[in-house]
CSV table of C-alpha atoms and ligand atoms in Angstrom, one decimal:
chain,number,residue,atom,x,y,z
A,804,MET,CA,185.5,144.5,130.6
A,805,SER,CA,183.1,142.1,132.3
A,806,GLU,CA,184.2,138.9,134.0
A,807,ILE,CA,183.9,135.8,131.9
A,808,ILE,CA,181.8,133.2,133.6
A,809,ALA,CA,181.7,129.7,132.0
A,810,PRO,CA,178.5,127.8,132.1
A,811,LEU,CA,178.3,126.0,135.5
A,812,ASN,CA,181.4,127.8,136.6
A,813,GLY,CA,183.6,124.8,137.4
A,814,ALA,CA,181.1,122.4,138.5
A,815,ALA,CA,182.4,118.8,139.2
A,816,PHE,CA,181.1,115.3,140.0
A,817,ASP,CA,182.8,112.3,141.2
A,818,GLY,CA,181.1,109.0,140.7
A,819,LEU,CA,181.8,106.2,138.1
A,820,LEU,CA,183.2,109.2,136.1
A,821,ARG,CA,184.9,112.2,137.0
A,822,VAL,CA,182.7,115.0,135.3
A,823,ASP,CA,184.3,118.4,135.1
A,824,ALA,CA,182.6,121.5,133.7
A,825,LEU,CA,185.2,123.2,131.9
A,826,GLY,CA,186.2,127.0,131.9
A,827,PRO,CA,185.6,129.4,129.2
A,828,GLN,CA,186.3,127.8,125.8
A,829,GLY,CA,187.0,129.8,122.6
A,830,GLN,CA,185.0,128.4,119.8
A,831,ILE,CA,184.6,129.5,116.2
A,832,THR,CA,182.1,128.1,113.8
A,833,LEU,CA,183.3,127.6,110.2
A,834,ARG,CA,181.2,127.0,107.2
A,835,GLY,CA,182.9,126.6,103.7
A,836,ASP,CA,183.4,124.3,100.8
A,837,PHE,CA,185.7,121.5,102.0
A,838,ALA,CA,187.0,121.0,98.5
A,839,ALA,CA,188.0,124.3,98.1
A,840,PRO,CA,191.9,124.5,98.5
A,841,ALA,CA,191.7,128.3,99.6
A,842,PHE,CA,189.2,127.5,102.6
A,843,ARG,CA,191.3,124.4,103.6
A,844,ASP,CA,194.5,126.4,103.7
A,845,VAL,CA,193.3,129.2,105.6
A,846,VAL,CA,191.6,126.9,108.2
A,847,THR,CA,194.5,124.6,108.6
A,848,GLU,CA,197.0,127.4,108.9
A,849,VAL,CA,195.0,129.3,111.6
A,850,ALA,CA,194.2,126.0,113.4
A,851,GLY,CA,197.8,124.6,113.2
A,852,THR,CA,196.3,121.2,112.6
A,853,ALA,CA,195.6,119.0,109.5
A,854,PHE,CA,192.2,119.2,107.9
A,855,PRO,CA,189.9,116.5,109.8
A,856,GLU,CA,188.4,113.7,107.8
A,857,ALA,CA,184.7,113.1,108.2
A,858,ARG,CA,183.8,112.9,111.8
A,859,ARG,CA,187.2,113.3,113.0
A,860,VAL,CA,189.0,115.7,115.1
A,861,GLU,CA,192.5,117.0,114.6
A,862,ALA,CA,194.0,118.5,117.6
A,863,ALA,CA,197.4,120.4,118.4
A,864,GLY,CA,198.2,121.9,121.6
A,865,ASP,CA,195.3,124.1,122.8
A,866,ARG,CA,193.6,124.2,119.3
A,867,ALA,CA,191.3,121.6,117.8
A,868,LEU,CA,189.5,121.3,114.6
A,869,LEU,CA,186.2,119.4,114.6
A,870,TRP,CA,184.4,118.0,111.7
A,871,MET,CA,180.8,118.9,112.4
A,872,SER,CA,179.0,118.3,108.9
A,873,PRO,CA,179.9,118.2,105.3
A,874,ASP,CA,180.2,121.9,105.3
A,875,GLU,CA,180.8,122.8,108.9
A,876,LEU,CA,183.9,122.7,111.3
A,877,MET,CA,184.3,123.9,114.7
A,878,LEU,CA,187.7,125.4,115.8
A,879,LEU,CA,188.5,125.2,119.6
A,880,LEU,CA,191.0,127.7,121.0
A,881,PRO,CA,191.9,129.7,124.0
A,882,TYR,CA,189.0,131.9,125.0
A,883,GLU,CA,191.0,135.1,124.6
A,884,ALA,CA,192.1,134.4,121.2
A,885,ALA,CA,188.6,133.7,119.8
A,886,THR,CA,187.4,137.2,118.8
A,887,THR,CA,190.6,138.2,116.9
A,888,THR,CA,191.0,134.9,115.4
A,889,ALA,CA,187.4,134.9,114.1
A,890,ALA,CA,187.9,138.4,112.7
A,891,ASP,CA,191.1,137.2,111.0
A,892,LEU,CA,189.4,134.2,109.6
A,893,ALA,CA,186.6,136.2,108.2
A,894,GLN,CA,188.9,138.7,106.7
A,895,ARG,CA,191.0,135.9,105.0
A,896,LEU,CA,188.1,134.0,103.7
A,897,SER,CA,186.4,137.0,102.4
A,898,GLY,CA,186.9,136.1,98.8
A,899,GLU,CA,185.5,132.6,99.5
A,900,HIS,CA,181.8,131.2,100.0
A,901,ALA,CA,182.6,130.8,103.7
A,902,LEU,CA,181.6,132.0,107.2
A,903,ALA,CA,183.6,132.4,110.4
A,904,VAL,CA,181.8,133.3,113.6
A,905,ASP,CA,182.9,133.5,117.3
A,906,VAL,CA,180.3,131.4,119.2
A,907,SER,CA,182.5,131.0,122.3
A,908,ASP,CA,179.7,131.6,124.6
A,909,ALA,CA,177.3,129.3,122.8
A,910,ARG,CA,178.2,125.9,124.4
A,911,ALA,CA,179.1,124.3,127.6
A,912,HIS,CA,182.0,121.9,127.5
A,913,PHE,CA,182.6,118.8,130.0
A,914,ARG,CA,185.4,116.6,130.5
A,915,LEU,CA,184.5,113.0,131.4
A,916,ARG,CA,187.2,110.6,132.8
A,917,GLY,CA,186.9,107.1,134.0
A,918,ALA,CA,187.0,103.5,132.8
A,919,PRO,CA,183.2,103.1,132.5
A,920,LEU,CA,183.0,105.9,129.9
A,921,ARG,CA,181.3,104.0,127.2
A,922,ASP,CA,178.9,102.4,129.8
A,923,VAL,CA,177.7,105.8,131.1
A,924,LEU,CA,177.3,107.1,127.7
A,925,ALA,CA,175.3,104.2,126.5
A,926,LYS,CA,172.8,104.8,129.2
A,927,ILE,CA,171.9,108.3,127.8
A,928,THR,CA,172.3,108.2,124.0
A,929,PRO,CA,171.1,106.0,121.3
A,930,ALA,CA,174.5,106.3,119.6
A,931,ASP,CA,176.5,103.4,119.1
A,932,VAL,CA,179.3,104.0,121.6
A,933,SER,CA,181.4,100.6,120.9
A,934,PRO,CA,185.0,101.2,120.1
A,935,ALA,CA,184.5,100.2,116.6
A,936,ALA,CA,181.6,102.8,116.1
A,937,LEU,CA,183.2,105.4,118.2
A,938,PRO,CA,186.9,105.2,118.2
A,939,GLU,CA,189.2,107.8,119.8
A,940,GLY,CA,189.8,111.0,117.8
A,941,GLU,CA,186.2,110.7,116.5
A,942,LEU,CA,183.3,113.2,117.2
A,943,ARG,CA,179.7,111.9,117.6
A,944,ARG,CA,177.1,114.5,117.3
A,945,THR,CA,173.9,112.8,118.9
A,946,ARG,CA,171.2,113.1,121.5
A,947,LEU,CA,171.8,112.9,125.3
A,948,ALA,CA,168.2,112.0,126.8
A,949,GLN,CA,166.4,115.1,125.5
A,950,ILE,CA,169.1,117.5,124.4
A,951,ALA,CA,171.6,117.6,121.4
A,952,ALA,CA,175.2,117.0,122.3
A,953,ALA,CA,178.4,116.1,120.9
A,954,VAL,CA,181.1,113.7,122.3
A,955,TRP,CA,184.6,113.6,121.2
A,956,LEU,CA,186.6,110.7,122.5
A,957,THR,CA,190.0,112.2,123.5
A,958,GLY,CA,191.6,109.0,125.1
A,959,PRO,CA,190.7,105.4,125.9
A,960,GLN,CA,189.0,106.6,129.2
A,961,GLU,CA,188.4,110.3,128.4
A,962,ALA,CA,186.0,112.2,126.5
A,963,ARG,CA,185.2,115.9,125.9
A,964,LEU,CA,181.3,116.6,125.7
A,965,PHE,CA,179.7,119.7,124.7
A,966,CYS,CA,176.1,121.0,124.4
A,967,PHE,CA,174.2,124.4,124.2
A,968,ARG,CA,174.9,126.6,127.1
A,969,SER,CA,171.2,126.9,127.9
A,970,VAL,CA,171.1,123.1,128.8
A,971,ALA,CA,174.3,122.8,130.5
A,972,GLN,CA,172.8,122.1,133.9
A,973,TYR,CA,170.6,119.4,132.5
A,974,ALA,CA,173.6,117.9,131.0
A,975,PHE,CA,175.6,117.9,134.1
A,976,ASP,CA,172.6,116.5,136.1
A,977,LEU,CA,172.2,113.8,133.5
A,978,LEU,CA,175.8,112.9,133.4
A,979,SER,CA,176.0,112.8,137.2
A,980,THR,CA,172.9,110.6,137.5
A,981,ALA,CA,174.2,108.2,134.8
A,982,ALA,CA,177.6,108.0,136.6
A,983,ALA,CA,176.1,107.6,139.9
A,984,PRO,CA,178.0,105.1,142.2
A,985,GLY,CA,176.4,101.7,142.3
A,986,SER,CA,175.0,102.1,138.8
A,987,GLU,CA,177.8,100.0,137.1
A,988,VAL,CA,176.8,98.2,133.9
A,989,GLY,CA,180.0,96.5,132.9
A,990,TYR,CA,179.2,95.8,129.4
A,991,PHE,CA,182.1,97.5,127.8
A,992,ASP,CA,184.7,96.7,130.5
A,993,GLY,CA,187.7,95.3,128.8
A,994,ARG,CA,186.4,95.9,125.3
B,322,MET,CA,163.3,100.9,116.2
B,323,LEU,CA,164.5,102.3,112.8
B,324,ILE,CA,168.1,103.0,112.2
B,325,LEU,CA,169.1,105.0,109.1
B,326,THR,CA,172.6,105.7,107.8
B,327,CYS,CA,172.9,109.3,106.9
B,328,PRO,CA,174.6,109.5,103.4
B,329,CYS,CA,176.0,112.9,104.5
B,330,CYS,CA,178.0,112.0,107.4
B,331,GLY,CA,177.9,108.1,107.4
B,332,ILE,CA,176.6,107.9,111.0
B,333,ALA,CA,174.0,105.0,111.6
B,334,ALA,CA,171.5,107.2,113.3
B,335,ASP,CA,168.6,106.2,115.5
B,336,GLU,CA,165.2,107.3,114.6
B,337,THR,CA,165.2,109.5,117.6
B,338,GLU,CA,168.2,111.5,116.3
B,339,LEU,CA,166.3,112.1,113.1
B,340,SER,CA,163.5,114.4,112.2
B,341,PRO,CA,160.9,113.2,109.7
B,342,GLY,CA,160.3,115.4,106.6
B,343,GLY,CA,157.5,113.3,105.0
B,344,GLU,CA,157.2,112.0,101.5
B,345,ALA,CA,160.2,112.1,99.2
B,346,HIS,CA,160.3,113.0,95.5
B,347,LEU,CA,157.4,115.5,95.5
B,348,THR,CA,157.1,117.7,92.4
B,349,ARG,CA,156.6,121.2,93.4
B,350,HIS,CA,153.7,122.9,91.7
B,351,GLY,CA,153.8,126.5,92.4
B,352,PRO,CA,152.5,129.7,90.8
B,353,GLY,CA,150.8,129.3,87.5
B,354,SER,CA,149.9,125.6,87.8
B,355,GLY,CA,146.8,124.2,87.8
B,356,ASP,CA,144.3,123.6,90.6
B,357,THR,CA,144.6,119.9,90.5
B,358,ASP,CA,148.5,119.8,90.2
B,359,PHE,CA,148.6,122.3,93.1
B,360,GLU,CA,146.1,120.4,95.2
B,361,ASP,CA,148.2,117.2,94.7
B,362,TYR,CA,151.4,118.8,95.5
B,363,LEU,CA,150.1,120.4,98.6
B,364,PHE,CA,147.9,117.8,100.1
B,365,ASN,CA,147.9,114.4,98.3
B,366,ARG,CA,150.3,111.9,99.7
B,367,GLU,CA,150.9,108.2,99.6
B,368,ASN,CA,150.0,106.2,102.6
B,369,ALA,CA,152.2,103.2,101.8
B,370,ARG,CA,151.6,100.0,103.4
B,371,GLY,CA,155.0,98.4,102.2
B,372,VAL,CA,157.7,100.2,100.2
B,373,HIS,CA,157.8,103.9,100.9
B,374,PHE,CA,160.2,106.7,100.1
B,375,GLU,CA,160.7,109.4,102.7
B,376,ARG,CA,162.8,112.5,103.5
B,377,TRP,CA,164.6,112.7,106.9
B,378,ARG,CA,166.9,115.2,108.6
B,379,HIS,CA,169.8,114.1,110.6
B,380,ALA,CA,168.8,116.7,113.2
B,381,HIS,CA,170.8,115.6,116.2
B,382,GLY,CA,173.8,115.2,114.0
B,383,CYS,CA,175.3,116.8,110.9
B,384,GLY,CA,171.9,118.7,110.1
B,385,LYS,CA,171.5,117.5,106.5
B,386,TRP,CA,168.5,116.2,104.7
B,387,PHE,CA,168.7,113.0,103.0
B,388,LEU,CA,166.2,110.4,101.3
B,389,ALA,CA,165.5,106.8,102.7
B,390,ALA,CA,163.7,103.8,101.1
B,391,ARG,CA,162.1,101.4,103.5
B,392,ASP,CA,159.0,99.2,104.1
B,393,THR,CA,156.7,100.7,106.5
B,394,VAL,CA,155.4,97.3,107.6
B,395,THR,CA,158.7,95.5,108.3
B,396,MET,CA,160.9,98.4,108.9
B,397,GLN,CA,163.2,96.9,106.3
B,398,VAL,CA,165.6,99.6,105.1
B,399,PHE,CA,166.5,99.3,101.5
B,400,GLY,CA,168.8,102.1,101.5
B,401,THR,CA,169.4,105.9,102.1
B,402,TYR,CA,170.5,108.5,99.4
B,403,PRO,CA,171.2,112.1,98.8
B,404,ALA,CA,168.4,114.6,99.0
B,405,GLN,CA,169.7,116.1,95.6
B,406,THR,CA,168.1,113.1,93.8
B,407,THR,CA,164.8,113.5,91.9
B,408,GLU,CA,164.0,109.9,91.7
B,409,PRO,CA,165.0,106.7,93.5
B,410,PRO,CA,168.6,105.5,92.4
B,411,GLN,CA,168.5,102.3,90.2
B,412,GLU,CA,170.6,100.5,92.7
B,413,ILE,CA,168.0,101.1,95.3
B,414,ARG,CA,165.1,100.1,93.1
B,415,ASP,CA,166.9,96.8,92.2
B,416,ARG,CA,167.3,96.1,95.9
B,417,ILE,CA,163.6,96.5,96.5
B,418,THR,CA,162.6,94.5,93.6
B,419,LYS,CA,164.7,91.7,94.9
B,420,ALA,CA,163.1,92.0,98.2
B,421,ARG,CA,159.5,93.0,97.0
B,422,PRO,CA,158.8,91.6,93.4
B,423,GLY,CA,156.0,93.6,91.7
B,424,TRP,CA,156.3,96.6,94.1
B,425,ARG,CA,154.9,100.0,93.0
B,426,TRP,CA,155.1,103.4,94.5
B,427,ARG,CA,153.6,106.4,92.5
B,428,ASP,CA,155.2,106.4,89.2
B,429,PHE,CA,158.0,103.8,90.2
B,430,GLY,CA,158.0,100.2,90.5
B,431,ALA,CA,159.5,96.8,89.4
B,432,ALA,CA,159.6,96.3,85.6
B,433,GLU,CA,156.7,94.4,84.2
C,10,LIG,ZN1,174.4,113.0,109.1
């Protein structure tokens, strides 16, 4: 089998934030009727988490269930488990109007860490990144400069960010520029 | 800058996170329709200076279509509502009437 190479293969940047390009990440796109008990049961059982409310993320261990839209979820799980889990999901949802597809190689994932997290994000997205509008545990799909991306606030000074693989380098360069030393804003400090 | 709240996911989205979809509440005239109806459906649009109803897609977000009522001059937003709506909801019409008495847009408008 071929060797799996993650987008940017572990690139990292140290500035106002620590930016880490993460390793291979299993990702399964799920579409279905959120009101259908059968869909909810299968998905939550496989994910091992609760079913997320609108815009929220439910995480447990190395798996997370992300609310992407009123009929779309993303399941994050270990890369090695993605193919079999997607097949298992598809089989168990076969009677439902639902879809489960392994898209593990589609997106690049980054971890952002540092106190000026919200200030750095505010430079490159039109999204309201105040704690009131983007609390911990919430996923915001938005635009980072010229590309589509999603930001999941995993902690007070930590976020998971992902975008399409084809624009991974753009995202990394953009984040590194926005987090360049000496470019502090200080707006969200202490908020 | 225009900020519209997507009724599908609840996000207050910036204009640059959205894709414009043109005029809302069009009636489709397809095969079998008369030439005039078809021409209207295909080509003729309101070019409102004031109250207007539009389709937008939350492209850099949940990806869903929705409808919005706004003023093209002042950028005042009267409300957003689901795409599965054939005419402006009463609640939004009332809000417009309060702000723009006597407004008119196609077949809709403030009560005489
Ligand atoms: Zn939306």
